[in-house]
Amino acid sequence: MRGGLENSIPPRFLYHSRLFHMTDHRSKGGNQTGARNKVVPSQSILPSRMKNHTDPLNWVLQVVLIVTLGGLYLSTLAPGLSWANNGADGGDFISAAATSGVPHPTGYPTYLLLARLFQFIPFGSLAFRTNLLSAISATLAALLVYHLVISLPYRFSRGNHLAGLIAALAYGVSPLVWSQAVITEVYSLNALFVAAVLLLLLPDAGVLPIKPATLDRLSGLLLGLALGNHVTAAAFLPLLLVGTLRKTDTEGSKDAYATRKIALFHSRKVDWKPLITRIVWLGAGLCIYLVLPLRAVSNPSVNWGDPVSINNFFWLISGRLYAGTSEYHWMAGNFLKYAGPLTPGEMPVDAHELIAMCAPRPVFVSGG
């Protein structure tokens, strides 16, 4: 297979999941009509790549994994709103999703839309239904960890279903993952997006026979939606370069010094087409942030920052609130004065009297 086949495969097709290759079907007498550049499955690679995922044992272990972790999460799922496990934002997320509102920065539009879908489940309290999103996301994230392990190009893990099961279970029952799988929070969904992006972008880690062009679009779109769930997904933006860099051909170079330099620093050339495709679809995924001003237009009961203007919108999605200050742009000047340099004890009137004067209007009292 090192002969004609590999020479006919573009670098990106070799670099990705290696499930397809380009062949021109040229004969010595000329080209065959209509057969040039036809995408066909690799006869030498496809059976071995797919065997790991079509093995009956593989399906049994996946079911065992889902039932085990799903059962653990459901049996320990918070029955309602809970501040356990640092889940103080749960009430904000649940109410914002239910009222088509806008939660605290950075807005989390992807999570809001999915949470609203789960709130249509016809049983349990509103908080319980929203908690289910975390449980299912954590279970699916563990399932993708299983696929990542058995698909990695290393002898100790490639096709090793037991290694995949152990890794996925260890991930799923780790205290941090488990704690976030039973409450309303964005982190379980964030882990699911990260695992999916890794599975699509890491070389030789593909599960499905996806064509490279489709793989580029899907990976960019998923990463954009992941950023709509939590901005820490930005740490994976460099993965967009995976598969788009190939070594520069140094054969025939007359400059011996340049050849040695290239060999030393592994000079690479960017394949711009897949990179641009991924960036464009990344932008398409990021368009989910436009949901926030659309929700704010109706002036919902939960409306952090009121992102209907450009300034308010960027205040919300940039997380400026957490940049070393706890001030909101809509807070009154006197409030900021007594919340910062001065204390409530230095107010000219008793704070409790101020609250009483607001009656019978509802008053929200919070403490940090």
mmCIF file of C-alpha atoms in Angstrom, residues 15 27 29 37 43 52 92 101 106 154 161 187 230 253 273 288 293-294 349:
data_model
loop_
_atom_site.group_PDB
_atom_site.id
_atom_site.type_symbol
_atom_site.label_atom_id
_atom_site.label_comp_id
_atom_site.label_asym_id
_atom_site.label_seq_id
_atom_site.Cartn_x
_atom_site.Cartn_y
_atom_site.Cartn_z
ATOM 1 C CA TYR A 15 -4.303 12.841 8.199
ATOM 2 C CA SER A 27 -4.628 3.278 -16.855
ATOM 3 C CA GLY A 29 -3.474 4.112 -22.006
ATOM 4 C CA ASN A 37 -11.142 11.967 -8.459
ATOM 5 C CA GLN A 43 -9.965 -1.189 1.095
ATOM 6 C CA ASN A 52 -13.549 -1.587 16.527
ATOM 7 C CA ASP A 92 -30.773 31.908 37.218
ATOM 8 C CA GLY A 101 -34.814 35.537 29.472
ATOM 9 C CA THR A 106 -21.724 35.430 29.266
ATOM 10 C CA TYR A 154 -1.741 3.648 20.179
ATOM 11 C CA HIS A 161 -12.680 -2.049 24.650
ATOM 12 C CA TYR A 187 -20.218 22.213 32.745
ATOM 13 C CA HIS A 230 -19.121 28.271 27.793
ATOM 14 C CA SER A 253 16.598 21.352 -2.744
ATOM 15 C CA LYS A 273 -9.236 25.398 2.202
ATOM 16 C CA ILE A 288 -26.240 31.528 18.337
ATOM 17 C CA PRO A 293 -30.777 40.301 22.062
ATOM 18 C CA LEU A 294 -33.811 38.645 20.483
ATOM 19 C CA VAL A 349 -30.895 55.331 57.279
#
